[in-house]
Amino acid sequence: MAHAAKVLLNVPDIKKDFPILHRKMRDKPLTYLDSTATAQKPQQVIDAVVDFYSRYNANVHRAIYELGEEATRAYEGARERIAEFIGAKDPMEIAFTKSTTESLNLVAYGYGLKSGRLKEGDEILGTVLEHHSNHVPWHFVRDLKGVTLKYVDVDDEGHLRMEQYDDLITKRTKIVTVAHVSNVLGTISDVKEIAKRAHEVGAVCVVDAAQSVPHMPVNVRALDCDFFAFSGHKMLGPTGIGVLYGKKEMLELTEPLLGGGEMISEVHLGSAKWNDVPYKFEGGTPNIAGVIGLGAAVDYLAKLGMPAVRQHEMELTAYALKELAAVEGLRTYGPKSVAERGGVVSFTMEKAHPHDIASILDVEGVCIRSGHHCAQPLMDRYDLAATARASFYVYNDVEDVDRLVAALQKVNEVFG
Amino acid sequence: MASGPGPYQAQILDHYKHPHNRGALEPATHTSREANPLCGDEIVLALRVDGTGRIEDARFDGEGCAISMASASLLTDALKGKTLEEAQALDRPTVLGSLGVPLSAVREQCALLPLRALQAALAPPVPAQGH
């Protein structure tokens, strides 16, 4: 067995931080292999949220009293640490939303529809491996703006066909969008190269980073992307908090999605002026506890060290791919080299439907996902209705993979 | 056939591995195609109703999980010989009860896909939402 992964991350110690992992499922140890859907939360994050509500709950930004000052300091302090975590130049380049989905919709609306930068006949270039949340907002832009949507294909192993950018990026291309890591195949996209190609024709590069920020070191300045969207709950933070990073000048061009309090500098009957970036995007009372919890999650990950997190997941993925290959009738999808993929493994079995695989694993206390993973165009590309998917994070180890494999043997027994 | 864990009781596995009434129905008087939005599975249901309003034959086709396929197999068995009124009266509890196994809320959607296909086959068409 490949125990080397434990050298990098002390998984037994990490597991102790996650109260839910002490739970038994159906009298069996909980084997949680669905972090791509949502990650579990360490006590440190839970405590940060409880501490806010217990000790200094107040609305942010305009309170004169000390409690409000404390809440604002914690909220803005989290913004600073999140900015640093992804290598942003300025915390003011971080806008809080409720999810990656909202962040991408904000770009589609505020930049795609309202910035005046796109006109009829222009083009938006995506890829076939996107999550639905990076497809549908662009459909809206097409419907309302008369732009054309184009897509880069993947090869049979799941790599983006980079050579297609040569033809598909044209003078009319205004937005190039891509998932940093595929939530189905694990494919890591060459965002730096794609952003460079976009900039050559004056287009902006929009990145769905929901599956990269939680799992690997990222630096938005090195990638040189213009917009970068991710979620708190996939990176040990609370649900209901998302982030949109944008280069300052791009956020200036982007119009707000929500009108209301906080997002204005002045309002008159029938008119208003927007507040500064990023506050013009944060209309309404924000998810203060969510931001503070995400700050604690970032602290937790930074302490582990993102290079170590990435290395750990690569080793675990390599081990899983090897062990899964030995299960009769099982086929995995995505890049063969773990250097080219994140810690997510989609698979199908000859004799059992993905839903049935997941149900039998559930009886064994093993949580995996099954279905189209909100990526139907990608499933169509491979002529699949559904796959089963196991994904790994900091609290998983080889024992989890071994329990997965043992449960998959049971699937073959039932459907043999 | 031996029973498996959870919902994989012998009856379900038997209907999955040896489905009844699977394949095309020619000619058919009522057809529908329904998809399960959670997994993308699709089922086609076809009925042939005779001049007196009785279901002469019922068949289904599609690829799906053991629960949806077993449910379709059982439902098409049950439909044969029923009047349209009797078919319209089939409801969730009846279909779930015929499977006779415990199902989580998500897996109930698998079990109910054939019933949704039946309701679509019997209902007047409605325009699709979306773009």
Coordinates of C-alpha atoms in Angstrom, one line a residue:
Chain A
M1 CA 0.0 0.0 0.0
A2 CA 1.2 3.5 -0.8
H3 CA 1.4 5.1 2.6
A4 CA 3.7 7.9 1.4
A5 CA 0.8 10.3 1.3
K6 CA 0.8 10.4 5.1
V7 CA 4.2 12.0 5.1
L8 CA 2.8 15.1 3.5
L9 CA -0.4 15.5 5.5
N10 CA -1.0 14.0 8.8
V11 CA -4.4 12.6 7.9
P12 CA -5.2 11.0 11.3
D13 CA -4.7 14.3 13.0
I14 CA -6.6 16.1 10.3
K15 CA -9.6 13.7 10.6
K16 CA -9.7 14.7 14.3
D17 CA -10.6 18.2 13.3
F18 CA -13.7 17.1 11.4
P19 CA -16.5 16.2 13.9
I20 CA -18.7 14.7 11.2
L21 CA -16.0 12.1 10.3
H22 CA -16.4 10.6 13.8
R23 CA -20.0 9.7 12.8
K24 CA -20.9 6.1 12.0
M25 CA -23.0 5.5 8.9
R26 CA -25.2 2.4 9.2
D27 CA -22.8 1.1 11.9
K28 CA -19.8 1.6 9.6
P29 CA -17.1 4.3 9.5
L30 CA -18.2 7.2 7.4
T31 CA -16.2 7.2 4.2
Y32 CA -16.8 10.5 2.6
L33 CA -15.7 10.6 -1.0
D34 CA -17.8 13.5 -2.3
S35 CA -15.8 16.6 -1.6
T36 CA -16.2 17.7 -5.2
A37 CA -19.8 18.3 -4.3
T38 CA -19.1 19.8 -0.9
A39 CA -16.3 19.5 1.6
Q40 CA -16.7 18.7 5.3
K41 CA -16.0 21.4 7.8
P42 CA -13.2 21.4 10.4
Q43 CA -14.1 22.5 14.0
Q44 CA -12.0 25.7 13.4
V45 CA -14.5 26.8 10.7
I46 CA -17.6 25.8 12.8
D47 CA -16.2 27.6 15.8
A48 CA -15.5 30.8 13.8
V49 CA -19.2 30.9 12.7
V50 CA -20.5 30.1 16.2
D51 CA -18.1 32.7 17.7
F52 CA -19.4 35.4 15.3
Y53 CA -23.0 34.7 16.2
S54 CA -22.2 34.2 19.9
R55 CA -19.9 37.1 20.6
Y56 CA -20.0 39.9 18.0
N57 CA -23.0 39.5 15.6
A58 CA -23.7 42.9 14.1
N59 CA -24.2 44.2 10.6
V60 CA -21.1 45.3 8.8
H61 CA -19.8 48.7 7.5
R62 CA -22.2 51.3 8.9
A63 CA -22.5 50.6 12.7
I64 CA -21.0 53.3 14.9
Y65 CA -20.8 51.0 17.9
E66 CA -17.9 48.6 18.8
L67 CA -19.8 45.4 18.0
G68 CA -20.3 46.5 14.4
E69 CA -16.6 47.5 14.2
E70 CA -15.6 44.0 15.3
A71 CA -17.9 42.4 12.8
T72 CA -16.5 44.7 10.0
R73 CA -12.9 44.0 11.0
A74 CA -13.5 40.2 10.9
Y75 CA -15.4 40.5 7.5
E76 CA -12.8 42.7 5.9
G77 CA -10.0 40.7 7.5
A78 CA -11.3 37.6 5.8
R79 CA -11.4 39.4 2.5
E80 CA -7.7 40.2 2.9
R81 CA -6.7 36.6 3.7
I82 CA -8.8 35.2 0.8
A83 CA -7.1 37.7 -1.6
E84 CA -3.7 36.7 -0.3
F85 CA -4.7 33.0 -0.6
I86 CA -5.3 33.3 -4.4
G87 CA -2.5 35.8 -5.0
A88 CA -4.7 38.8 -5.8
K89 CA -3.0 42.2 -5.8
D90 CA -5.6 43.9 -3.8
P91 CA -8.4 42.8 -1.4
M92 CA -10.7 45.1 -3.2
E93 CA -10.5 42.7 -6.1
I94 CA -12.5 40.2 -4.1
A95 CA -16.3 40.4 -4.2
F96 CA -18.5 38.2 -2.1
T97 CA -21.4 36.3 -3.7
K98 CA -23.4 33.3 -2.6
S99 CA -21.7 30.7 -4.8
T100 CA -19.5 30.1 -7.9
T101 CA -22.8 30.0 -9.8
E102 CA -23.7 33.5 -8.7
S103 CA -20.2 34.8 -9.4
L104 CA -20.4 33.5 -13.0
N105 CA -23.9 34.9 -13.4
L106 CA -22.6 38.2 -12.2
V107 CA -19.9 38.2 -14.8
A108 CA -22.4 37.1 -17.5
Y109 CA -24.8 39.9 -16.6
G110 CA -22.5 42.6 -15.4
Y111 CA -19.8 42.3 -18.0
G112 CA -21.5 40.2 -20.8
L113 CA -24.8 42.1 -20.9
K114 CA -24.3 45.4 -19.3
S115 CA -20.7 46.6 -19.8
G116 CA -21.3 47.6 -23.4
R117 CA -18.3 45.6 -24.4
L118 CA -20.3 43.0 -26.3
K119 CA -22.4 43.5 -29.4
E120 CA -24.5 41.4 -31.7
G121 CA -22.3 39.0 -33.8
D122 CA -19.5 38.8 -31.1
E123 CA -18.4 35.5 -29.8
I124 CA -18.1 33.8 -26.5
L125 CA -15.8 30.7 -26.4
G126 CA -16.4 28.0 -23.8
T127 CA -15.6 24.4 -23.6
V128 CA -17.6 21.1 -23.6
L129 CA -16.3 20.2 -20.1
E130 CA -18.0 23.0 -18.2
H131 CA -20.4 22.6 -15.3
H132 CA -23.9 23.8 -16.1
S133 CA -23.2 26.9 -14.1
N134 CA -20.6 28.0 -16.7
H135 CA -22.9 27.1 -19.6
V136 CA -26.4 28.5 -18.8
P137 CA -25.4 32.1 -17.9
W138 CA -23.8 32.4 -21.3
H139 CA -27.0 31.1 -22.9
F140 CA -28.7 34.1 -21.3
V141 CA -26.1 36.5 -22.8
R142 CA -26.6 34.9 -26.3
D143 CA -30.4 35.1 -26.1
L144 CA -30.4 38.8 -25.0
K145 CA -27.4 40.0 -26.9
G146 CA -27.3 38.0 -30.1
V147 CA -23.8 36.8 -29.6
T148 CA -22.6 33.4 -30.8
L149 CA -21.4 30.6 -28.4
K150 CA -18.6 28.3 -29.5
Y151 CA -17.0 25.5 -27.6
V152 CA -13.6 23.8 -27.5
D153 CA -13.8 20.0 -27.5
V154 CA -12.0 17.5 -25.3
D155 CA -10.0 14.5 -26.6
D156 CA -11.0 11.0 -25.7
E157 CA -8.8 11.1 -22.5
G158 CA -10.4 14.3 -21.4
H159 CA -7.8 16.9 -22.2
L160 CA -8.9 20.2 -23.8
R161 CA -8.0 20.2 -27.5
M162 CA -5.8 23.2 -27.2
E163 CA -5.1 23.3 -30.9
Q164 CA -8.8 24.3 -31.4
Y165 CA -8.2 27.7 -29.8
D166 CA -6.2 28.5 -33.0
D167 CA -9.3 28.5 -35.1
L168 CA -12.0 29.2 -32.5
I169 CA -10.6 32.4 -31.1
T170 CA -11.3 35.1 -33.6
K171 CA -11.3 38.9 -33.8
R172 CA -15.0 38.7 -32.7
T173 CA -14.2 36.7 -29.5
K174 CA -14.9 38.9 -26.5
I175 CA -15.0 36.3 -23.7
V176 CA -13.1 33.1 -23.3
T177 CA -14.3 30.9 -20.4
V178 CA -13.0 27.7 -19.0
A179 CA -13.2 25.4 -15.9
H180 CA -9.8 25.4 -14.2
V181 CA -10.5 21.8 -13.1
S182 CA -13.2 19.6 -14.5
N183 CA -15.7 18.4 -11.8
V184 CA -16.2 15.1 -13.7
L185 CA -12.8 14.2 -15.4
G186 CA -10.5 16.1 -13.1
T187 CA -8.8 17.6 -16.1
I188 CA -6.6 20.6 -15.2
S189 CA -6.9 23.3 -17.9
D190 CA -3.9 25.4 -19.0
V191 CA -5.6 28.6 -17.9
K192 CA -2.4 30.7 -18.3
E193 CA -2.2 29.8 -21.9
I194 CA -5.9 30.2 -22.5
A195 CA -5.9 33.6 -20.9
K196 CA -2.9 34.6 -23.0
R197 CA -4.7 33.5 -26.2
A198 CA -7.8 35.5 -25.1
H199 CA -5.8 38.6 -24.5
E200 CA -4.1 38.4 -27.9
V201 CA -7.5 39.3 -29.5
G202 CA -8.6 41.7 -26.7
A203 CA -11.0 39.2 -25.1
V204 CA -11.3 38.6 -21.3
C205 CA -10.7 35.2 -19.7
V206 CA -13.3 34.0 -17.2
V207 CA -12.3 31.0 -15.0
D208 CA -14.6 28.7 -13.1
A209 CA -12.2 27.8 -10.3
A210 CA -14.7 26.0 -8.1
Q211 CA -12.6 22.8 -8.3
S212 CA -9.1 24.3 -8.3
V213 CA -8.9 26.7 -5.4
P214 CA -9.8 24.1 -2.8
H215 CA -7.2 21.6 -4.0
M216 CA -4.1 23.2 -5.4
P217 CA -2.0 26.4 -5.1
V218 CA -3.4 29.1 -7.4
N219 CA -2.1 32.5 -8.2
V220 CA -4.5 34.7 -10.2
R221 CA -1.7 37.1 -11.1
A222 CA 0.4 34.3 -12.5
L223 CA -2.6 32.9 -14.4
D224 CA -3.4 36.4 -15.6
C225 CA -7.1 35.7 -15.8
D226 CA -9.6 38.5 -15.7
F227 CA -12.3 36.9 -13.6
F228 CA -12.0 33.9 -11.3
A229 CA -15.0 32.4 -9.5
F230 CA -15.1 29.9 -6.6
S231 CA -17.2 28.7 -3.6
G232 CA -16.5 28.5 0.1
H233 CA -18.2 25.3 0.8
K234 CA -16.0 23.2 -1.5
M235 CA -12.9 24.4 0.4
L236 CA -13.9 23.6 4.0
G237 CA -15.9 26.8 4.4
P238 CA -19.7 27.3 5.0
T239 CA -22.3 27.0 2.3
G240 CA -23.8 30.1 0.8
I241 CA -20.6 32.0 0.4
G242 CA -18.9 32.4 -3.0
V243 CA -16.2 34.6 -4.3
L244 CA -15.6 36.6 -7.5
Y245 CA -12.1 37.8 -8.1
G246 CA -11.7 40.2 -10.9
K247 CA -8.8 42.4 -12.0
K248 CA -9.7 45.9 -10.6
E249 CA -10.1 47.4 -14.0
M250 CA -12.4 44.6 -15.1
L251 CA -14.6 44.9 -12.0
E252 CA -14.8 48.6 -12.7
L253 CA -16.3 47.8 -16.1
T254 CA -18.7 45.3 -14.6
E255 CA -22.2 46.4 -13.6
P256 CA -23.8 45.1 -10.4
L257 CA -26.4 42.3 -10.4
L258 CA -28.2 43.3 -7.2
G259 CA -29.4 46.8 -6.5
G260 CA -30.0 47.8 -2.9
G261 CA -28.2 48.9 0.3
E262 CA -24.5 49.0 0.5
M263 CA -23.9 48.9 -3.2
I264 CA -24.5 52.6 -3.7
S265 CA -22.7 55.8 -2.9
E266 CA -25.8 57.9 -3.3
V267 CA -29.4 57.4 -4.2
H268 CA -32.0 59.9 -5.4
L269 CA -35.6 59.3 -6.5
G270 CA -35.1 57.7 -9.9
S271 CA -31.3 57.5 -9.9
A272 CA -28.2 56.2 -8.0
K273 CA -24.5 56.1 -8.2
W274 CA -22.7 52.9 -7.5
N275 CA -20.4 52.3 -4.6
D276 CA -16.7 51.5 -5.2
V277 CA -15.5 48.0 -6.3
P278 CA -16.1 45.5 -4.7
Y279 CA -18.9 47.0 -2.6
K280 CA -21.1 47.8 -5.6
F281 CA -21.5 44.0 -6.0
E282 CA -22.5 43.4 -2.4
G283 CA -26.0 44.8 -2.3
G284 CA -28.0 43.7 0.8
T285 CA -26.7 42.4 4.1
P286 CA -23.9 40.0 3.1
N287 CA -23.4 36.5 4.4
I288 CA -21.2 37.8 7.2
A289 CA -20.9 34.5 9.1
G290 CA -20.1 32.8 5.7
V291 CA -17.3 35.2 5.0
I292 CA -15.8 34.8 8.5
G293 CA -16.1 31.0 8.2
L294 CA -14.4 31.1 4.8
G295 CA -11.6 33.1 6.3
A296 CA -11.1 30.4 8.9
A297 CA -11.2 27.8 6.1
V298 CA -8.5 29.6 4.2
D299 CA -6.4 29.8 7.4
Y300 CA -6.8 26.1 7.9
L301 CA -5.7 25.3 4.3
A302 CA -2.8 27.8 4.4
K303 CA -1.5 26.1 7.5
L304 CA -1.6 22.7 5.8
G305 CA 0.1 24.3 2.8
M306 CA -1.5 24.1 -0.6
P307 CA 1.5 22.4 -2.3
A308 CA 1.2 19.6 0.3
V309 CA -2.6 19.4 -0.2
R310 CA -2.0 19.0 -3.9
Q311 CA 0.7 16.4 -3.5
H312 CA -1.4 14.4 -1.1
E313 CA -4.3 14.3 -3.5
M314 CA -2.1 13.3 -6.4
E315 CA -0.8 10.4 -4.5
L316 CA -4.2 9.3 -3.3
T317 CA -5.6 9.6 -6.9
A318 CA -2.7 7.6 -8.3
Y319 CA -3.4 4.9 -5.6
A320 CA -7.1 5.0 -6.4
L321 CA -6.6 4.7 -10.2
K322 CA -4.4 1.7 -9.6
E323 CA -6.8 -0.1 -7.2
L324 CA -9.9 0.7 -9.3
A325 CA -8.2 -0.7 -12.4
A326 CA -8.3 -4.1 -10.6
V327 CA -12.1 -4.1 -10.1
E328 CA -13.7 -6.2 -12.7
G329 CA -15.7 -4.4 -15.4
L330 CA -14.7 -0.9 -14.0
R331 CA -13.7 1.8 -16.4
T332 CA -12.3 5.2 -15.2
Y333 CA -12.4 8.5 -17.2
G334 CA -10.1 11.4 -17.5
P335 CA -6.4 12.0 -17.9
K336 CA -4.2 9.0 -17.1
S337 CA -1.4 11.1 -15.6
V338 CA -2.2 12.4 -12.1
A339 CA -0.1 15.5 -12.8
E340 CA -2.8 16.5 -15.3
R341 CA -5.8 15.9 -13.1
G342 CA -7.3 16.8 -9.7
G343 CA -8.4 14.4 -7.0
V344 CA -11.6 13.3 -8.7
V345 CA -12.2 10.0 -10.4
S346 CA -15.3 9.3 -12.5
F347 CA -16.0 5.7 -13.4
T348 CA -18.6 3.3 -14.7
M349 CA -19.1 -0.4 -14.2
E350 CA -20.2 -2.9 -16.8
K351 CA -22.9 -4.6 -14.8
A352 CA -24.3 -1.8 -12.6
H353 CA -25.8 1.6 -13.2
P354 CA -24.0 4.5 -11.4
H355 CA -27.1 5.1 -9.2
D356 CA -27.1 1.4 -8.1
I357 CA -23.3 1.6 -7.4
A358 CA -23.9 4.7 -5.2
S359 CA -26.8 3.0 -3.4
I360 CA -24.8 -0.2 -2.6
L361 CA -21.9 1.9 -1.5
D362 CA -24.2 3.9 0.8
V363 CA -25.1 0.7 2.6
E364 CA -21.4 0.3 3.2
G365 CA -21.1 3.8 4.6
V366 CA -19.2 5.1 1.5
C367 CA -20.5 8.4 0.1
I368 CA -19.9 8.9 -3.6
R369 CA -21.9 10.8 -6.2
S370 CA -23.7 9.4 -9.3
G371 CA -25.4 11.1 -12.2
H372 CA -24.4 13.6 -14.8
H373 CA -22.6 15.9 -12.3
C374 CA -24.3 19.0 -13.8
A375 CA -22.2 18.5 -16.9
Q376 CA -24.6 17.0 -19.4
P377 CA -22.8 18.4 -22.5
L378 CA -19.6 16.5 -21.4
M379 CA -21.6 13.3 -20.7
D380 CA -23.0 13.6 -24.2
R381 CA -19.5 14.0 -25.6
Y382 CA -18.6 10.6 -24.2
D383 CA -22.1 9.2 -24.9
L384 CA -22.7 8.5 -21.2
A385 CA -26.0 9.1 -19.3
A386 CA -24.2 9.0 -16.0
T387 CA -21.1 8.1 -14.1
A388 CA -20.2 7.3 -10.5
R389 CA -17.6 9.7 -9.0
A390 CA -15.3 9.5 -6.0
S391 CA -13.4 12.6 -5.0
F392 CA -10.7 13.1 -2.4
Y393 CA -9.6 15.8 0.0
V394 CA -7.3 16.5 2.9
Y395 CA -9.1 14.2 5.3
N396 CA -9.1 11.1 3.0
D397 CA -6.4 8.4 3.1
V398 CA -5.6 5.1 1.5
E399 CA -8.0 3.3 4.0
D400 CA -10.9 5.3 2.5
V401 CA -9.8 4.1 -1.0
D402 CA -9.6 0.6 0.3
R403 CA -13.1 0.8 1.7
L404 CA -14.3 2.2 -1.6
V405 CA -12.8 -0.7 -3.5
A406 CA -14.1 -3.3 -1.1
A407 CA -17.6 -1.9 -1.5
L408 CA -17.3 -1.9 -5.3
Q409 CA -16.5 -5.6 -5.1
K410 CA -19.9 -6.0 -3.4
V411 CA -21.5 -4.2 -6.3
N412 CA -20.1 -6.9 -8.6
E413 CA -21.4 -9.6 -6.3
V414 CA -25.0 -8.2 -6.3
F415 CA -25.0 -7.6 -10.1
G416 CA -22.8 -10.5 -11.1
Chain B
M1 CA -32.3 -15.2 -7.0
A2 CA -30.5 -14.1 -3.8
S3 CA -31.3 -10.7 -2.3
G4 CA -28.6 -8.0 -2.1
P5 CA -28.2 -5.1 0.3
G6 CA -30.6 -2.1 0.8
P7 CA -33.2 -2.0 -2.0
Y8 CA -31.7 -4.8 -4.0
Q9 CA -34.2 -7.4 -3.0
A10 CA -34.6 -10.5 -5.2
Q11 CA -37.7 -9.2 -7.0
I12 CA -35.9 -6.0 -8.0
L13 CA -32.8 -7.7 -9.3
D14 CA -34.9 -10.3 -11.2
H15 CA -37.0 -7.6 -13.0
Y16 CA -33.7 -5.7 -13.7
K17 CA -31.9 -8.6 -15.2
H18 CA -34.9 -10.1 -16.9
P19 CA -37.2 -7.2 -17.6
H20 CA -40.8 -7.8 -18.8
N21 CA -42.3 -5.9 -21.7
R22 CA -39.0 -4.3 -22.9
G23 CA -38.7 -3.1 -26.4
A24 CA -40.7 -1.2 -29.1
L25 CA -44.5 -1.5 -29.5
E26 CA -45.9 -1.3 -33.0
P27 CA -48.5 0.1 -33.4
A28 CA -48.9 2.2 -30.3
T29 CA -51.7 4.6 -29.5
H30 CA -49.9 6.5 -26.7
T31 CA -46.2 7.1 -26.3
S32 CA -44.0 9.3 -24.1
R33 CA -40.3 9.9 -23.4
E34 CA -39.3 11.0 -19.9
A35 CA -35.9 11.8 -18.4
N36 CA -34.8 11.8 -14.8
P37 CA -33.1 15.2 -14.4
L38 CA -30.9 13.8 -11.6
C39 CA -29.1 11.3 -13.7
G40 CA -30.1 11.8 -17.3
D41 CA -31.7 8.4 -17.6
E42 CA -34.5 8.2 -20.2
I43 CA -37.4 5.9 -20.5
V44 CA -39.8 5.5 -23.5
L45 CA -43.2 4.2 -22.7
A46 CA -45.7 2.9 -25.3
L47 CA -49.3 1.8 -24.9
R48 CA -51.8 0.3 -27.3
V49 CA -55.4 1.0 -26.2
D50 CA -58.2 -0.9 -27.9
G51 CA -61.5 0.5 -29.1
T52 CA -63.1 0.0 -25.7
G53 CA -60.5 2.1 -23.9
R54 CA -58.7 -0.9 -22.4
I55 CA -54.8 -1.2 -22.5
E56 CA -54.1 -4.1 -24.8
D57 CA -50.3 -3.9 -24.5
A58 CA -47.7 -1.8 -22.7
R59 CA -43.9 -1.8 -23.4
F60 CA -41.0 0.3 -22.4
D61 CA -37.5 1.0 -23.6
G62 CA -34.4 2.8 -22.2
E63 CA -31.3 2.5 -20.2
G64 CA -31.5 3.1 -16.5
C65 CA -30.7 1.9 -13.0
A66 CA -32.0 -1.3 -11.5
I67 CA -34.7 0.7 -9.6
S68 CA -36.2 2.5 -12.6
M69 CA -36.0 -0.5 -14.9
A70 CA -37.6 -2.9 -12.4
S71 CA -40.3 -0.3 -11.7
A72 CA -40.9 0.0 -15.5
S73 CA -41.1 -3.8 -15.8
L74 CA -43.6 -4.0 -12.9
L75 CA -45.7 -1.1 -14.1
T76 CA -46.0 -2.3 -17.7
D77 CA -47.1 -5.7 -16.3
A78 CA -49.7 -3.9 -14.2
L79 CA -51.0 -1.8 -17.0
K80 CA -52.0 -4.6 -19.3
G81 CA -55.8 -5.1 -19.2
K82 CA -56.5 -1.9 -17.3
T83 CA -58.9 0.7 -18.6
L84 CA -57.5 4.2 -19.2
E85 CA -59.3 5.4 -16.1
E86 CA -57.7 2.7 -14.0
A87 CA -54.3 3.6 -15.5
Q88 CA -54.8 7.3 -14.7
A89 CA -55.6 6.4 -11.1
L90 CA -52.2 4.8 -10.6
D91 CA -50.3 6.9 -8.1
R92 CA -47.0 7.2 -6.2
P93 CA -47.9 5.0 -3.3
T94 CA -49.1 2.3 -5.6
V95 CA -45.9 2.3 -7.6
L96 CA -43.6 2.5 -4.6
G97 CA -45.6 -0.2 -2.9
S98 CA -45.3 -2.5 -5.8
L99 CA -41.5 -2.4 -5.5
G100 CA -41.7 -3.2 -1.9
V101 CA -38.3 -2.0 -0.9
P102 CA -37.0 1.0 1.2
L103 CA -35.9 3.9 -1.0
S104 CA -34.3 7.2 -0.2
A105 CA -36.0 10.4 -1.6
V106 CA -33.6 10.5 -4.5
R107 CA -34.0 6.9 -5.4
E108 CA -37.8 7.3 -5.3
Q109 CA -37.4 9.6 -8.3
C110 CA -35.8 6.6 -10.1
A111 CA -38.7 4.4 -9.1
L112 CA -41.3 7.0 -10.2
L113 CA -39.8 7.7 -13.6
P114 CA -42.0 5.1 -15.3
L115 CA -45.1 6.6 -13.6
R116 CA -44.2 10.0 -14.8
A117 CA -43.8 8.5 -18.3
L118 CA -47.3 7.0 -18.0
Q119 CA -48.8 10.3 -16.9
A120 CA -47.1 12.1 -19.8
A121 CA -48.4 9.4 -22.2
L122 CA -51.9 10.0 -21.0
A123 CA -51.9 13.8 -20.7
P124 CA -52.3 16.4 -23.3
P125 CA -49.0 17.9 -24.4
V126 CA -47.6 20.9 -22.6
P127 CA -45.0 23.3 -24.0
A128 CA -41.4 22.8 -22.6
Q129 CA -39.8 25.5 -20.5
G130 CA -36.3 26.7 -21.2
H131 CA -34.4 27.9 -24.1

